[in-house]
Short mmCIF file of C-alpha atoms in Angstrom, two decimals:
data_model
loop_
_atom_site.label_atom_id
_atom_site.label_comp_id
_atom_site.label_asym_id
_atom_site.label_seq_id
_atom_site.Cartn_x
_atom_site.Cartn_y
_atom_site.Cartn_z
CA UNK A 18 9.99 -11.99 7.56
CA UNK A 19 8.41 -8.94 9.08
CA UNK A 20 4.32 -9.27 9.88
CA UNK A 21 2.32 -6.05 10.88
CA UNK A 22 -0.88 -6.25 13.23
CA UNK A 23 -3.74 -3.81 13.42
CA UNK A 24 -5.90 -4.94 16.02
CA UNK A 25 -8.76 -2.93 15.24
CA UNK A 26 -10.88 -3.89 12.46
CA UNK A 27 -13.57 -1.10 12.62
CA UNK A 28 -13.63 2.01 14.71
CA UNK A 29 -15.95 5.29 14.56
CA UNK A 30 -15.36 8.33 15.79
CA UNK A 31 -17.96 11.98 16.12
CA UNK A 32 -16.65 14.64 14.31
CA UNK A 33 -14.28 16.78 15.89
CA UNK A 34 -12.90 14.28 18.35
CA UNK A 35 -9.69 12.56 18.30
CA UNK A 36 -9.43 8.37 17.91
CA UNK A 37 -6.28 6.70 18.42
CA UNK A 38 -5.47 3.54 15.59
CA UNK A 39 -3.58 0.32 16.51
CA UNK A 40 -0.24 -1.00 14.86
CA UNK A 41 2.11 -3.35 15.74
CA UNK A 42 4.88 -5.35 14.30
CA UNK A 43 7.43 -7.84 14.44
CA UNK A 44 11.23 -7.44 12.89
CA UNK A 45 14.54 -8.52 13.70
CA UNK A 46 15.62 -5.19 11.79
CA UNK A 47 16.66 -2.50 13.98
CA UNK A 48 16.16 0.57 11.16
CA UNK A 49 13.10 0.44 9.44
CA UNK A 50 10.64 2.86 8.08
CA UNK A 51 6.85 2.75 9.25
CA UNK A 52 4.17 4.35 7.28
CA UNK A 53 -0.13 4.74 7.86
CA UNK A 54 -2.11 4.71 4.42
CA UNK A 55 -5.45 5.80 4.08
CA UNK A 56 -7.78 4.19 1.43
CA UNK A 57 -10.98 6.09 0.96
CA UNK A 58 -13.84 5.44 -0.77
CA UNK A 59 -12.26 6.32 -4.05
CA UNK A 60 -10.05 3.19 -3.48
CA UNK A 61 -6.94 5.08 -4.10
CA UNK A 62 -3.95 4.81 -1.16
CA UNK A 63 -2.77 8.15 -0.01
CA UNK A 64 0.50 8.29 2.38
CA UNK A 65 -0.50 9.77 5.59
CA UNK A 66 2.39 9.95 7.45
CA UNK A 67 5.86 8.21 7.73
CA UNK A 68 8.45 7.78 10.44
CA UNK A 69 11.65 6.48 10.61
CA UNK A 70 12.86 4.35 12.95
CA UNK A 71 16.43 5.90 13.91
CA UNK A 72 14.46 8.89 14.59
CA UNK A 73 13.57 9.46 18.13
CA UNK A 74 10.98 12.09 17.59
CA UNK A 75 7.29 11.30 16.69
CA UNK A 76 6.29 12.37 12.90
CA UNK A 77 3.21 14.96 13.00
CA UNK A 78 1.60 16.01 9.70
CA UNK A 79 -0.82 18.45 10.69
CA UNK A 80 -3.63 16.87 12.77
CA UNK A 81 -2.31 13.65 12.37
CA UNK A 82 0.87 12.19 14.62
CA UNK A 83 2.02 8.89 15.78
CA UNK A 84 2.90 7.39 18.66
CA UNK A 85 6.22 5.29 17.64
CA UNK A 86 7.76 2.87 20.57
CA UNK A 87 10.17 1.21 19.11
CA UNK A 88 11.07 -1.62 22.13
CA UNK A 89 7.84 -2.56 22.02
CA UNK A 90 7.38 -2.27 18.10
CA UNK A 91 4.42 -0.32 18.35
CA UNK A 92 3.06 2.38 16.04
CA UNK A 93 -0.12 4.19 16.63
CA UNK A 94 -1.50 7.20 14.58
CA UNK A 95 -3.54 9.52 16.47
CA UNK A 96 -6.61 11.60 14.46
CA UNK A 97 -6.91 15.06 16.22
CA UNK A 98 -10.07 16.96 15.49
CA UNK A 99 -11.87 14.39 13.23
CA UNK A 100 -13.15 15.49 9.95
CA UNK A 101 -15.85 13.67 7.72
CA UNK A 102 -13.03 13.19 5.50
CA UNK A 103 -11.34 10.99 7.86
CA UNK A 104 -13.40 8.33 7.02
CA UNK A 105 -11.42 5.96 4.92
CA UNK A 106 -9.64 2.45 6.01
CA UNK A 107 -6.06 2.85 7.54
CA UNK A 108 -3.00 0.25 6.46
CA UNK A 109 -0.20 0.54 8.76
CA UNK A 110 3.14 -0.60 6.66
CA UNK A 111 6.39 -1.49 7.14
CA UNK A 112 9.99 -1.30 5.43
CA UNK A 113 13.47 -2.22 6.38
CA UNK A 114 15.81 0.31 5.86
CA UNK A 115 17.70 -1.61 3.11
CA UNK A 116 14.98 -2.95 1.15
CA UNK A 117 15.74 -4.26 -2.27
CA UNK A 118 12.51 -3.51 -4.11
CA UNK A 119 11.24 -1.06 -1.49
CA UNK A 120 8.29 -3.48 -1.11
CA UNK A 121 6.00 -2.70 1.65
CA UNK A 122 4.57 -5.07 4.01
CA UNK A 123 0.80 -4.05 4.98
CA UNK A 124 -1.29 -4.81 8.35
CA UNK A 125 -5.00 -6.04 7.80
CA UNK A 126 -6.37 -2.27 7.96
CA UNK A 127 -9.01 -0.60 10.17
CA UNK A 128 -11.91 1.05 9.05
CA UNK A 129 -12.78 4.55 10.35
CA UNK A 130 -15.60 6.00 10.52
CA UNK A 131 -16.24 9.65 11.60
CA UNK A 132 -20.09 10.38 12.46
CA UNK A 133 -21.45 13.86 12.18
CA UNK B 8 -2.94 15.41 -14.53
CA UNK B 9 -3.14 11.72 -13.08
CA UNK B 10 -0.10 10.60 -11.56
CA UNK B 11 -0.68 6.91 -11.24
CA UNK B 12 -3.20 5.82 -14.17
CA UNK B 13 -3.91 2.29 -14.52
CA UNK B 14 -6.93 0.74 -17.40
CA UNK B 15 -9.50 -1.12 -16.94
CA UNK B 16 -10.62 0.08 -13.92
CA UNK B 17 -13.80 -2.50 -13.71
CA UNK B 18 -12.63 -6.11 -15.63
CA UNK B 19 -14.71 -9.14 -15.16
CA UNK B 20 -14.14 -12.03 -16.99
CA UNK B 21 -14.45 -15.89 -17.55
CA UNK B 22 -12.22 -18.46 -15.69
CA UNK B 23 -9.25 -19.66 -17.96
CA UNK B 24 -9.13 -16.09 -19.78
CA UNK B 25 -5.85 -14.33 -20.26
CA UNK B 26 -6.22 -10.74 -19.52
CA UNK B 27 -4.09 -7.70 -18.85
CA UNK B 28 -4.10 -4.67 -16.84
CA UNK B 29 -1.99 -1.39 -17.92
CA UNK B 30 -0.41 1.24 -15.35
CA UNK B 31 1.47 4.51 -16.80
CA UNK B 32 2.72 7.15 -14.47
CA UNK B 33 4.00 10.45 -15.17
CA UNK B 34 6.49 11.34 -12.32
CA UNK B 35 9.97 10.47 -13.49
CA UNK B 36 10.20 7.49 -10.79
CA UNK B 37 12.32 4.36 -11.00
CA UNK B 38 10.53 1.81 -9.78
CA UNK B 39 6.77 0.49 -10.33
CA UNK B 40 5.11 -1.82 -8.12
CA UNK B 41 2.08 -4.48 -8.33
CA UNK B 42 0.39 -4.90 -5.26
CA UNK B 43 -2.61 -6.90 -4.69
CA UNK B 44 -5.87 -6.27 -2.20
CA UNK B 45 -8.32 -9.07 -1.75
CA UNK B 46 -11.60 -9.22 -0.84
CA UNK B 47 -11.08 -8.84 2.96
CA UNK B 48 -8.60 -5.56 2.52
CA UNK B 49 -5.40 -7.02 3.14
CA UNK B 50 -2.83 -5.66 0.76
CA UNK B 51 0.14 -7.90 -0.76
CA UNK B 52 3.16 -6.85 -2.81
CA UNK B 53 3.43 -8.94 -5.97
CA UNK B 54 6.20 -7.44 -8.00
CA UNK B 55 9.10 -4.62 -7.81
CA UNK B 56 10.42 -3.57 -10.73
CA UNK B 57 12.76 -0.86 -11.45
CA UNK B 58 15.08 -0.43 -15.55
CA UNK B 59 17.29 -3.02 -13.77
CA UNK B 60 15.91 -5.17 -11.68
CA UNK B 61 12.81 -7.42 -11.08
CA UNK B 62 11.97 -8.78 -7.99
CA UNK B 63 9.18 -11.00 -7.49
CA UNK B 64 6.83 -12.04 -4.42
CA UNK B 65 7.47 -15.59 -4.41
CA UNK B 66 4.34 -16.78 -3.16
CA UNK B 67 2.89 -15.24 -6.77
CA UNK B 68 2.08 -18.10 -9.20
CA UNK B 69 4.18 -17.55 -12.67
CA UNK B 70 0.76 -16.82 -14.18
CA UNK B 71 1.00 -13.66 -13.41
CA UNK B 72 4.17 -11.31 -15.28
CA UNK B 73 4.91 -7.68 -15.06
CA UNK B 74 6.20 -6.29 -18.58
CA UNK B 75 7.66 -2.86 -18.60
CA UNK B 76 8.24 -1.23 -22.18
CA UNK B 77 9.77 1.58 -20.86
CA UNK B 78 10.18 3.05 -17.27
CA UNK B 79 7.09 4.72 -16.99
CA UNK B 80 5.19 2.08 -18.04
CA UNK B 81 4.57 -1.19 -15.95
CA UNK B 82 1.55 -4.05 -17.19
CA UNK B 83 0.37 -6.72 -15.37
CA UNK B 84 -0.18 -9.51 -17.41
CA UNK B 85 -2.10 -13.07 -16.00
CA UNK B 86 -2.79 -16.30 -17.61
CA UNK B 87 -5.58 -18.86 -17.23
CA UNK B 88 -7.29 -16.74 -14.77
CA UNK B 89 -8.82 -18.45 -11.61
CA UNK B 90 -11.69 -17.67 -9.31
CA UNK B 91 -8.89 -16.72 -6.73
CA UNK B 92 -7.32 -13.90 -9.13
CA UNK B 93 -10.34 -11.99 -8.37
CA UNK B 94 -9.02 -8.61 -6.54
CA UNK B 95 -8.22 -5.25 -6.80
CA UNK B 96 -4.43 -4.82 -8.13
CA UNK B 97 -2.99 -1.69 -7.43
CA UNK B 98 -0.09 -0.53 -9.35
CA UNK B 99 2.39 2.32 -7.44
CA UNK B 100 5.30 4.17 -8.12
CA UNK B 101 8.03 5.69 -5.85
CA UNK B 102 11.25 7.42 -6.55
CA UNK B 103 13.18 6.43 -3.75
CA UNK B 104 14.10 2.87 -4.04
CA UNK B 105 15.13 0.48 -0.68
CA UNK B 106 15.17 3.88 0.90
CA UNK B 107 11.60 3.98 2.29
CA UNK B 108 10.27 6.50 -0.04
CA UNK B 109 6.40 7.35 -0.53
CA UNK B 110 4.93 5.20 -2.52
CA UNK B 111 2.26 6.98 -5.10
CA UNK B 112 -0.80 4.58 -5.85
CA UNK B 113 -3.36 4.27 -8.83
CA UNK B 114 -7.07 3.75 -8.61
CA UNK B 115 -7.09 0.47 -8.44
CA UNK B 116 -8.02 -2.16 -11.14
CA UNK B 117 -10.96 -4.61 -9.75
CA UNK B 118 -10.57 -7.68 -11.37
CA UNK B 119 -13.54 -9.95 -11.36
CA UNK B 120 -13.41 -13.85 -12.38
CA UNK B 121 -16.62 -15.69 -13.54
#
């Protein structure tokens, strides 16, 4: 069974700078997918950004990017230039690449806040 | 247009109840998902389900069953509700299934047990 870890239960952030979330994970898989969520206040999960795991090259989506090392299963997701609109919790998730059901396995989440 | 609806959004309701909670979406995907989040944020899948397969959580008690009438369609059904049922169930959709494709979340349901 694969577990995910965010170590980071809370963090803040002033606007404009850049904050650095937490993931790691355990698998015996050696393809996977790894995704960050965002949950604002609305409730509703939004995909932030996704990166698979046969692919050497960090995903960026605009100000967001990840730091992916794969030998030591770790999966950050940088925040460049925080907005107000940041603020939200993050789930870090994981999938093996052949995944009947597609079913995601979540970390605990961190909550970000962005200050003004 | 919503992509991901799901009704009631707010439910609170006396122990031993039988309730239900109803997701629709409208974006041609296969598979529909449960997913619950509990009071301290942590997210669990509870169901997959796509028009030919179910696949079920196994640490989810049989009280709760996923009934699809058709493929856009996917309700959450639970029995003899318990003070531990209270949560937020999420319903998703993706169209990429086993192949790490986005998932596509509703609102959220917050279930509430009395």
């Amino acid at each position: 069974a694969q577990t995910v870890t965010q170590s980071q239960p809370e963090m803040s952030v002033q606007e404009a700078e850049t904050v650095t979330l937490s993931c790691t994970y355990d698998t015996s898989e050696n393809n996977y997918y790894l995704f960050w969520y965002k949950q604002p206040p609305s409730r509703q999960m939004i995909l932030v950004i996704r990166q698979e795991a046969y692919k050497q090259q960090n995903a960026t989506e605009n100000r967001f990017s990840v730091n992916f090392q794969k030998a030591a299963k770790s999966f950050s997701l940088k925040i460049s230039d925080s907005q107000l609109g940041d603020t939200a919790m993050y789930f870090c998730a994981f999938s093996p690449l052949y995944n009947a059901g597609n079913m995601l396995t979540f970390g605990g989440g961190t909550r970000l806040m962005v200050k003004p | 247009d919503t992509a991901v609806s799901q009704t009631p959004k707010y439910l609170v309701t006396q122990m031993g109840n039988d309730k239900s909670i109803k997701c629709e979406q409208n974006l041609g995907h296969d598979t529909m998902y449960w997913y619950k989040q509990d009071s301290k944020k942590f997210l669990k899948i509870m169901f997959s389900y796509n028009n030919k397969e179910l696949i079920i959580n196994e640490t989810v008690p049989n009280r709760f069953s996923p009934k699809s009438p058709d493929k856009a369609h996917l309700n959450l059904h639970i029995n003899s509700l318990e003070l531990g049922d209270s949560a937020v169930y999420f319903c998703a959709s993706s169209l990429e299934t086993g192949r790490g494709g986005e998932l596509f979340f509703g609102e959220g349901s917050r279930l509430t047990v009395l």
